[in-house]
Tab-separated table of C-alpha atoms and ligand atoms in Angstrom:
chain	number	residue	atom	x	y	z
B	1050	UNK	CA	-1.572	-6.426	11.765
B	1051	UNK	CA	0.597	-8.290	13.636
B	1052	UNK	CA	0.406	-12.146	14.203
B	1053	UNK	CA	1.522	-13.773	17.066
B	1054	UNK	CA	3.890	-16.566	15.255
B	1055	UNK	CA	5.892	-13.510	13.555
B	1056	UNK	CA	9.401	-13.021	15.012
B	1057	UNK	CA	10.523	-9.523	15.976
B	1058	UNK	CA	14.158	-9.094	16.294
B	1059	UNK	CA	13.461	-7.235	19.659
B	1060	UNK	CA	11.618	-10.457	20.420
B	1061	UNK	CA	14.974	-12.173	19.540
B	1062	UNK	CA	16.800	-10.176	21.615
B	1063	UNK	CA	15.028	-10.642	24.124
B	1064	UNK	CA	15.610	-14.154	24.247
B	1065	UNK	CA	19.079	-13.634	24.568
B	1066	UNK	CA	19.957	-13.400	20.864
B	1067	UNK	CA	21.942	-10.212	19.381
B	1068	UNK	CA	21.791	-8.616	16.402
B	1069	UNK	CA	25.637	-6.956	15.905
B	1070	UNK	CA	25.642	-3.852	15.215
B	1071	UNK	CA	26.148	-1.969	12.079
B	1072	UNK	CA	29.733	-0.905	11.396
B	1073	UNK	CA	28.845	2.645	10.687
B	1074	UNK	CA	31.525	3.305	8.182
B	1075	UNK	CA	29.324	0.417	6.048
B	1076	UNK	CA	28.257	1.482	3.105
B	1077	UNK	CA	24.751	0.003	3.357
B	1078	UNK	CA	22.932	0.611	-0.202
B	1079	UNK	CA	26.175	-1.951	-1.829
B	1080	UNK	CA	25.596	-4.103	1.013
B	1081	UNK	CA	21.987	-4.714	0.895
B	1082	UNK	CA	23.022	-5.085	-3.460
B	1083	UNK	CA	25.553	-7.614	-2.199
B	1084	UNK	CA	22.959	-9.465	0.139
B	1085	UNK	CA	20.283	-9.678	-2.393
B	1086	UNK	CA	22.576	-11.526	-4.814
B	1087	UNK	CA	24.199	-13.802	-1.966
B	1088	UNK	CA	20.477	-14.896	-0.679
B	1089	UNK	CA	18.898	-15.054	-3.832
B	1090	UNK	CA	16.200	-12.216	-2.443
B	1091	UNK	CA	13.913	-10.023	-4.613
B	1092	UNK	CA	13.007	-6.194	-2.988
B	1093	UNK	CA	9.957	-5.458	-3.735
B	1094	UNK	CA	9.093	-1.478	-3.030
B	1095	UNK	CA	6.517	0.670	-2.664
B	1096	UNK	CA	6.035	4.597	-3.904
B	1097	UNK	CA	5.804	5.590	-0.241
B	1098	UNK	CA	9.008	4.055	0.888
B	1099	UNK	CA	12.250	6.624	1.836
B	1100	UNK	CA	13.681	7.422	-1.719
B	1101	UNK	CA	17.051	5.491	-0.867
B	1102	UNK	CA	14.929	2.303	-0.561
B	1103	UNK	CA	13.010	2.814	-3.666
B	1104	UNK	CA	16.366	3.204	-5.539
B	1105	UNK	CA	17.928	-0.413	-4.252
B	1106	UNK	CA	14.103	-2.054	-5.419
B	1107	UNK	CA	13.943	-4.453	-7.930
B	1108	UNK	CA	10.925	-4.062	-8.646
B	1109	UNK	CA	9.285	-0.861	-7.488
B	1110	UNK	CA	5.053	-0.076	-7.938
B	1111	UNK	CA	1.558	0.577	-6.378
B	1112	UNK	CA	0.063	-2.297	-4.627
B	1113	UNK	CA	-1.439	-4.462	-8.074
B	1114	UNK	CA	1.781	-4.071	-9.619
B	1115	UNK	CA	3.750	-5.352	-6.799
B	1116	UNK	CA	1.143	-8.198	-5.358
B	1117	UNK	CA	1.506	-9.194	-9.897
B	1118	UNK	CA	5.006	-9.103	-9.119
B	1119	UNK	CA	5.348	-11.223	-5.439
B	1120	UNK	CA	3.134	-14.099	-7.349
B	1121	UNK	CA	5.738	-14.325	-10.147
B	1122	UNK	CA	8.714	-14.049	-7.994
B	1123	UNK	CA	11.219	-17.247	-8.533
B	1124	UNK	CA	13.908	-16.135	-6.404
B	1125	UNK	CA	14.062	-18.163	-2.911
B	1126	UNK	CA	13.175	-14.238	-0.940
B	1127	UNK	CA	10.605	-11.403	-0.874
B	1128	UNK	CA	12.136	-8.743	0.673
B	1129	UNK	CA	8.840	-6.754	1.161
B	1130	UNK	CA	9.634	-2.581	1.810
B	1131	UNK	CA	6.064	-1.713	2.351
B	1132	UNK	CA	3.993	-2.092	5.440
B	1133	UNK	CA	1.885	-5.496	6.588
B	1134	UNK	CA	-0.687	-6.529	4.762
B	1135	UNK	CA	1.251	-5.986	1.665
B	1136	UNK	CA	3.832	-8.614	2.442
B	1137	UNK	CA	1.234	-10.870	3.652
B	1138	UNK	CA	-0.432	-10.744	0.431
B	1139	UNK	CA	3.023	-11.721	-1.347
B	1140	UNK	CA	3.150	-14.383	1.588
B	1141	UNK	CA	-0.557	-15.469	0.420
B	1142	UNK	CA	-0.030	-15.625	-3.054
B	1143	UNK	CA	3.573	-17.361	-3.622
B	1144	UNK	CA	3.508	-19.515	0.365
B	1145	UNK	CA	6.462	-21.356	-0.496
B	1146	UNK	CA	8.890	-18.512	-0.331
B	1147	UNK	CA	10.623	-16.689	2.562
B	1148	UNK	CA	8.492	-13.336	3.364
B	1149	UNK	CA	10.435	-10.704	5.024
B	1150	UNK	CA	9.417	-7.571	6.220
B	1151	UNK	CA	12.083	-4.716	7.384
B	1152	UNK	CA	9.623	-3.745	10.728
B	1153	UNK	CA	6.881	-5.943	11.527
B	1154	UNK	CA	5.242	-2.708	13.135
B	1155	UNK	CA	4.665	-1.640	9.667
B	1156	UNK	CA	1.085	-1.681	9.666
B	1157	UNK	CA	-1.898	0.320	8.343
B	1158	UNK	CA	-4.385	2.713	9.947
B	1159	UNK	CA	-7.098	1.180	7.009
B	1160	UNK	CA	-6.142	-2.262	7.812
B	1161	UNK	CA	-6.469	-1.740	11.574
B	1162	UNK	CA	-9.737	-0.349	11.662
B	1163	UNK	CA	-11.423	-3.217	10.215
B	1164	UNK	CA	-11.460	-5.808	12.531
B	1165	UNK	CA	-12.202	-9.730	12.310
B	1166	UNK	CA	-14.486	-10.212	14.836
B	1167	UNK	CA	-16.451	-7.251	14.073
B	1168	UNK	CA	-16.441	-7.401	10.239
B	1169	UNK	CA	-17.796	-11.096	10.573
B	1170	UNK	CA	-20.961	-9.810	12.559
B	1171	UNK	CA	-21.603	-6.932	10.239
B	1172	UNK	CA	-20.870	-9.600	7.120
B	1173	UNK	CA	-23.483	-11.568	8.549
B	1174	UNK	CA	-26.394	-9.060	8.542
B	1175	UNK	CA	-25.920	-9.093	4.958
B	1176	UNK	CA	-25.883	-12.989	4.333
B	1177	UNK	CA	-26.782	-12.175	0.190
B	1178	UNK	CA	-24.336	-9.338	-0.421
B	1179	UNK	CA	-20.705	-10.295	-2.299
B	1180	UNK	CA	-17.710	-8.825	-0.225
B	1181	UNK	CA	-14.973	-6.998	-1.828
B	1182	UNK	CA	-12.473	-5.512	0.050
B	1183	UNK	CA	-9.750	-3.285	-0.826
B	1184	UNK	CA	-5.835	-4.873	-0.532
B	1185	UNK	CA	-5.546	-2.854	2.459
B	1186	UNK	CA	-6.780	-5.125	5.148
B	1187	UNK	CA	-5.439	-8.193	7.003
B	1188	UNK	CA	-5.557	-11.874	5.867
B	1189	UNK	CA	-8.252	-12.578	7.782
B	1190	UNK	CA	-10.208	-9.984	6.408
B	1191	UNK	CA	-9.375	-10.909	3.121
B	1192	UNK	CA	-10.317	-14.769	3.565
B	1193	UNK	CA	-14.070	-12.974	4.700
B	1194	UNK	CA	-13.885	-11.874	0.925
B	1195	UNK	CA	-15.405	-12.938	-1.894
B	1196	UNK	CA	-13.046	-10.148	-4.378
B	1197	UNK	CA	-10.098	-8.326	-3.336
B	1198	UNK	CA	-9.324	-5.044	-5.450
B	1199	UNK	CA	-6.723	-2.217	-5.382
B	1200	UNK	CA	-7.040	1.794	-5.915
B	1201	UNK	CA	-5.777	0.798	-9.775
B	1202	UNK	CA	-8.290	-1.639	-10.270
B	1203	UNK	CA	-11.512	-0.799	-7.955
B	1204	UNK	CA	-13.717	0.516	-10.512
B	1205	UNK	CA	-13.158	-2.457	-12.449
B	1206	UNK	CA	-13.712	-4.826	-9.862
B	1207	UNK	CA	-16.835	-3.661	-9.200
B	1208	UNK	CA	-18.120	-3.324	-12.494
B	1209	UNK	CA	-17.271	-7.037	-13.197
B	1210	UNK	CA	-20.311	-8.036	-10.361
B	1211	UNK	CA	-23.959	-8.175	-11.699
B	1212	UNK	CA	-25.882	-5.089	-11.628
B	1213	UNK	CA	-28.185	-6.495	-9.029
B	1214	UNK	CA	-26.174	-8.152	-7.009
B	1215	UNK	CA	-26.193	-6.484	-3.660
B	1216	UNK	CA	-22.433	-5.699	-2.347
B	1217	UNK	CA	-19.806	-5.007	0.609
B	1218	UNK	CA	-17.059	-3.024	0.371
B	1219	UNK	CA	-14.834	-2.660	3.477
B	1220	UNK	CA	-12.615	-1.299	4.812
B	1221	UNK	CA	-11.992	2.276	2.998
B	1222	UNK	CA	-15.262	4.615	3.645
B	1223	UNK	CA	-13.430	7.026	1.484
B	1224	UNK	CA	-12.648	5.100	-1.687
B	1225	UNK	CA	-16.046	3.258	-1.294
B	1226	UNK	CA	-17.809	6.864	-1.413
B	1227	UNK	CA	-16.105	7.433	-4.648
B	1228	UNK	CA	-16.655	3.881	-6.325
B	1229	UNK	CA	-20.407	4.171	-5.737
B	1230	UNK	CA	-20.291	7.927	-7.627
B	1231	UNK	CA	-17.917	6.222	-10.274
B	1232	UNK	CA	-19.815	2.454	-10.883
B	1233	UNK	CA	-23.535	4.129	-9.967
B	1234	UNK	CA	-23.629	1.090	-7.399
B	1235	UNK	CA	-24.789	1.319	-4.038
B	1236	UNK	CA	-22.864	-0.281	-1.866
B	1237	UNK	CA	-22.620	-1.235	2.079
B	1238	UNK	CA	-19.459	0.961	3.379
B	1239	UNK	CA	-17.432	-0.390	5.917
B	1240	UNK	CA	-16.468	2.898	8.147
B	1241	UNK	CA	-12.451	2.496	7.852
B	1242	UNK	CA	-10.567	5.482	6.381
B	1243	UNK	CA	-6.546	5.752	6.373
B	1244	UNK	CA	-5.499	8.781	8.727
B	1245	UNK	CA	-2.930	10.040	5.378
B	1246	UNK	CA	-5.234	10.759	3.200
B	1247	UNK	CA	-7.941	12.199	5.582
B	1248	UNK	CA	-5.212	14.681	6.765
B	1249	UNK	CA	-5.424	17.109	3.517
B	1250	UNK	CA	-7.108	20.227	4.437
B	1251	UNK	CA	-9.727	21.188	1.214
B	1252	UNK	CA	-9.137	24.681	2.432
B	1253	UNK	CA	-5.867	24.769	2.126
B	1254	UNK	CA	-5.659	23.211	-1.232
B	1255	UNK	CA	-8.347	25.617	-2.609
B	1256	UNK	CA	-5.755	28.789	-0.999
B	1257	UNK	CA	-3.103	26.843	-3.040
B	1258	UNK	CA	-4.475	26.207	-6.193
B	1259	UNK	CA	-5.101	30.132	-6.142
B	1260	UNK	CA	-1.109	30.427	-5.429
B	1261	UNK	CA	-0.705	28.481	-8.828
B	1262	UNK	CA	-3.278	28.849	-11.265
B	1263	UNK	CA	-1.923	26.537	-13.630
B	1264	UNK	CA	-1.405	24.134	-11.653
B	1265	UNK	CA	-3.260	20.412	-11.579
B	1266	UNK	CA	-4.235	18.987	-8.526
B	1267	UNK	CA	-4.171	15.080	-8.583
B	1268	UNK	CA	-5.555	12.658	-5.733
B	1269	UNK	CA	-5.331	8.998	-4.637
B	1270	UNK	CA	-8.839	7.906	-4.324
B	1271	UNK	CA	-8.501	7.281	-0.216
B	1272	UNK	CA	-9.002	11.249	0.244
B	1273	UNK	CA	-12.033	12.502	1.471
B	1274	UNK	CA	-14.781	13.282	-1.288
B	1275	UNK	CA	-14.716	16.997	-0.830
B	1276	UNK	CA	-11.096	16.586	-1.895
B	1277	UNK	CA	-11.678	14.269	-4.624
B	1278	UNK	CA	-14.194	16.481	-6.031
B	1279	UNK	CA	-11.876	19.045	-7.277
B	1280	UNK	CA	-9.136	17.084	-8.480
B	1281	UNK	CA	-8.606	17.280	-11.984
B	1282	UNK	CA	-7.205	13.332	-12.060
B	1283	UNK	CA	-7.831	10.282	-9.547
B	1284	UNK	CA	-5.564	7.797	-9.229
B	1285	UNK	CA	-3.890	4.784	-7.333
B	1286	UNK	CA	-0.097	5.840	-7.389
B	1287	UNK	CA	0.965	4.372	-10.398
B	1288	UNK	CA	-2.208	5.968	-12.219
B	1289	UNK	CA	-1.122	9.391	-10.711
B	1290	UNK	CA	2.501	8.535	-11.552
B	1291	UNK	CA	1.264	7.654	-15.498
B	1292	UNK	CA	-0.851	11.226	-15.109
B	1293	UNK	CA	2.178	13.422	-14.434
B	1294	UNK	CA	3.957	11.658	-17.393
B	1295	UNK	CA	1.349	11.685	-20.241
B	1296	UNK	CA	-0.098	15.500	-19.232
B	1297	UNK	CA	1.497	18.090	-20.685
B	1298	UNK	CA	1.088	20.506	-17.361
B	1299	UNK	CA	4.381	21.466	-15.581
B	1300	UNK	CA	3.139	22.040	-12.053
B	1301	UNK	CA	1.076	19.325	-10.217
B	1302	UNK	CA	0.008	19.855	-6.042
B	1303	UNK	CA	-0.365	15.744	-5.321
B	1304	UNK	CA	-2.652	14.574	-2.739
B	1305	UNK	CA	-1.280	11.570	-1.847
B	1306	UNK	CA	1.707	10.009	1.013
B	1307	UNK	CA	4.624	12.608	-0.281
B	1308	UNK	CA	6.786	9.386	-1.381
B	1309	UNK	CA	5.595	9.326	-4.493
B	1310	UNK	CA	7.443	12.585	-5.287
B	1311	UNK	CA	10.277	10.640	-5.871
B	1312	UNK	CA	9.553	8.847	-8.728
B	1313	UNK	CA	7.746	11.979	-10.225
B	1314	UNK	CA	10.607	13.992	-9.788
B	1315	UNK	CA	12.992	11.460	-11.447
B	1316	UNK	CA	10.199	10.390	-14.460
B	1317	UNK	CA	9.414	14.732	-15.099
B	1318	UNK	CA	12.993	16.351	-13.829
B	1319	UNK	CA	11.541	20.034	-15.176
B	1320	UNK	CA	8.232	19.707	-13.834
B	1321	UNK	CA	7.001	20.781	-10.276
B	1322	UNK	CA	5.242	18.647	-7.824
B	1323	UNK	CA	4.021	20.352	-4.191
B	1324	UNK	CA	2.496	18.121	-1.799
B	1325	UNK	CA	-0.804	18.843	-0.554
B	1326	UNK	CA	-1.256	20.750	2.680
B	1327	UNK	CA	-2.677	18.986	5.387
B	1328	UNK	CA	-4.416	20.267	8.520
B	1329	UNK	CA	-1.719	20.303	10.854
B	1330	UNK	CA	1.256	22.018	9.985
B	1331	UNK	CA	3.023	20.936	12.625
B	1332	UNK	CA	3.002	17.332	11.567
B	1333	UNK	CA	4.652	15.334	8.840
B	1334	UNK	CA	0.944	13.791	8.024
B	1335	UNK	CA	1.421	13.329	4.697
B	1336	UNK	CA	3.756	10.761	5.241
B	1337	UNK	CA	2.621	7.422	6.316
B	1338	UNK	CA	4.627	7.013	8.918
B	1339	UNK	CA	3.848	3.173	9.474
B	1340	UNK	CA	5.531	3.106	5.909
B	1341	UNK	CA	8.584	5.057	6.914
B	1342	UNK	CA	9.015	2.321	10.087
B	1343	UNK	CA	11.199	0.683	7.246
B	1344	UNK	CA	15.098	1.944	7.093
B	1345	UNK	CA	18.105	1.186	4.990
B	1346	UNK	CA	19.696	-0.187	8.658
B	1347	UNK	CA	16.658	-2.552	9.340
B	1348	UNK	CA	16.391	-3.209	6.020
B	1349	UNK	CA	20.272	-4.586	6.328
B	1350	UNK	CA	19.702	-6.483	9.602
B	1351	UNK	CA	16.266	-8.059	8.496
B	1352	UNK	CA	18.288	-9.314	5.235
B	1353	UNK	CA	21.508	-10.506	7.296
B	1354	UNK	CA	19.091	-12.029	9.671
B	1355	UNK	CA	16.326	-13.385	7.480
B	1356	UNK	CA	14.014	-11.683	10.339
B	1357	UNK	CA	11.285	-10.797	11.154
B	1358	UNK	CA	9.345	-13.211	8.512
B	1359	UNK	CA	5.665	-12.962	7.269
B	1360	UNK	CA	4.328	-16.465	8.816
B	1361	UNK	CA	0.732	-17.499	7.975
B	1362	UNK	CA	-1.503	-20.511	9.126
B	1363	UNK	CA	-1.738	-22.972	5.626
B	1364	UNK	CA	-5.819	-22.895	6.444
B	1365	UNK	CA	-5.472	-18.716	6.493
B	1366	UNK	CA	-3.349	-18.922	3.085
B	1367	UNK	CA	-5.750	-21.217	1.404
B	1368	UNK	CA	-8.826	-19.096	2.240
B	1369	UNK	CA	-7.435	-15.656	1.704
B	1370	UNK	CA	-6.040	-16.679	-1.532
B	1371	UNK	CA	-9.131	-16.932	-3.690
B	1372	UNK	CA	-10.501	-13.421	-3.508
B	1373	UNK	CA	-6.853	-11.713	-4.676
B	1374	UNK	CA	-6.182	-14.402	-7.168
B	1375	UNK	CA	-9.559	-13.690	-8.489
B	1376	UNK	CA	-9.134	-10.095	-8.739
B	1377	UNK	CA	-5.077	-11.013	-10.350
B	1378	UNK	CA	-7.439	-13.429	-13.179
B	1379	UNK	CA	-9.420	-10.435	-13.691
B	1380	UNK	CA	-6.634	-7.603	-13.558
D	1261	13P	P1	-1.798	2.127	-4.134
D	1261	13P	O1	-2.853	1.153	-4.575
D	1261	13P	O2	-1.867	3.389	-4.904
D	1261	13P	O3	-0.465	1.508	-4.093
D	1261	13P	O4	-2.177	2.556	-2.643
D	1261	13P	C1	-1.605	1.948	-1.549
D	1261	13P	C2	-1.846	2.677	-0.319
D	1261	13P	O5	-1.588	2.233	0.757
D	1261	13P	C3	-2.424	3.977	-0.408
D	1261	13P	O6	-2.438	4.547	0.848
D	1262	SF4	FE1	-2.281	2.500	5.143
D	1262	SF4	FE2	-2.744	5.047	4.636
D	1262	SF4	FE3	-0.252	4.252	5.118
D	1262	SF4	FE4	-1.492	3.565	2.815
D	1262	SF4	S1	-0.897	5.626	3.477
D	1262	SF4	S2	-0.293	2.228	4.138
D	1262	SF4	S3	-3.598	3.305	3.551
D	1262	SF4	S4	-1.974	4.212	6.579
């Protein structure tokens, strides 16, 4: 997730270097307005970011319609308020601008469990299959790839490779699972899984749906199957965004990182969204809270700063850029 040449502020800090603090009376939403004009920057946001960041985004999505967005960016700055791999993708597909990232600890359970080293070996006792991994795994990973896809565009992606060609798909067991029942392919599962979406308790949701009969229960496709089989709508965030819209239902319960209730809420003001319960109640699991790492104060500093920046070997760049701008040309 991390790579050694990125530069922490902490790291900074360490080296003698220190960041001044934030005048609390600041009012930090018209300052990070004020910083994005003055640096020519462009905040890019996901669904699963704190509402108050979502609101300053200029352009605000799932992860096809922000990587779309990073590779038309003009502006000298991505501002990136998502977790890793996400602004390394921006990084991968437009290199010449400055990549920022508001916490470089940002990172992803799915991205983390599929590791170089290892997903090279198990690559190799496949040597005929294609490789197409989901967005959500390092640049290394992704220059091991022969097609990079999202949730939005998965089924898609697969359906555009020959019927008999054999296939990988790493690193998301989960949405893997559901693209072989959707696409009727078999495919070779990488075992990754993001610890979000496994959280929600089919039990519980099954108690719930009782609670509220009318209610439609919609899923991102990184939930366990059990879960996915009773959803009445699967979707990447935008699609479950779109779903809430177009249905004519008033009460959703939304299996997916609770972020996303923001937008809904704002698109469908008299319609009522409950999260999905998760196992433990004594956790806030269905928040990814790798995504919630970003805040509007580092979000401040890491503009003011221009730290910590997404920095990627050229070589790395080169070879992880084919498989996403293949799957943007076929988007
Ligand atoms: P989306 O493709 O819906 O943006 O999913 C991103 C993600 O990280 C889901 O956990
Ligand atoms: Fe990764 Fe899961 Fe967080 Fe998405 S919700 S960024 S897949 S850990």
């Amino acid at each position: 997730m991390k790579k050694d040449n990125d530069i922490t502020l902490n790291q900074l800090k360490k080296r003698g270097f220190i960041a001044s603090p934030i005048d609390p009376t600041l009012d930090l939403p018209n300052a990070i307005q004020k910083l994005k004009k003055e640096k020519n920057a462009v905040l890019l946001a996901h669904y699963y970011q704190d509402a108050a960041i979502q609101e300053l985004a200029d352009y605000l999505g799932d992860s096809l319609y922000l990587a779309q967005q990073a590779a038309k960016v003009e502006a000298d700055i991505i501002v990136f308020a998502g977790v890793h791999f996400m602004a390394e993708t921006a990084k991968i597909i437009n290199p010449t601008k400055k990549v920022l990232l508001p916490d470089l600890k940002a990172g992803c359970s799915l991205a983390d469990s599929c590791p170089p080293g290892d997903f090279a070996a198990f690559k190799a006792q496949h040597p005929e299959a294609i490789v197409v991994t989901y967005i959500n795994c390092s640049a290394e990973i992704k220059a091991l790839s022969d097609l990079v896809c999202t949730s939005s565009n998965a089924v898609k992606m697969i359906e555009s490779i020959p019927k008999d060609q054999e296939i990988i798909f790493a690193p998301d067991k989960n949405l893997g699972r559901y693209l072989i029942k959707e696409t009727g392919r078999d495919m070779i599962l990488w075992e990754g899984s993001c610890i979000v979406h496994e959280a929600f308790s089919f039990d519980k949701i099954v108690a719930l749906a009782k609670q509220y009969p009318k209610a439609k229960f919609i899923a991102h496709p990184e939930s366990e199957s059990p879960v996915l089989e009773i959803a009445h709508y699967v979707g990447s965030t935008a699609g479950l965004l779109r779903f809430v819209i177009e249905d004519p239902s008033d009460t959703y319960i939304v299996a997916t990182e609770a972020g996303i209730l923001h937008e809904m809420k704002k698109r469908c003001p008299t319609k009522t969204f409950i999260p999905a319960p998760v196992e433990d109640d004594t956790c806030a699991c269905s928040e990814c809270a790798f995504m919630k790492l970003n805040t509007l104060e580092k979000l401040y500093n890491c503009m003011v700063y221009e730290l910590p920046e997404i920095i990627l070997k050229p070589e790395l760049i080169a070879a992880a850029r084919l498989p996403i701008e293949r799957m943007l040309k076929l988007s």
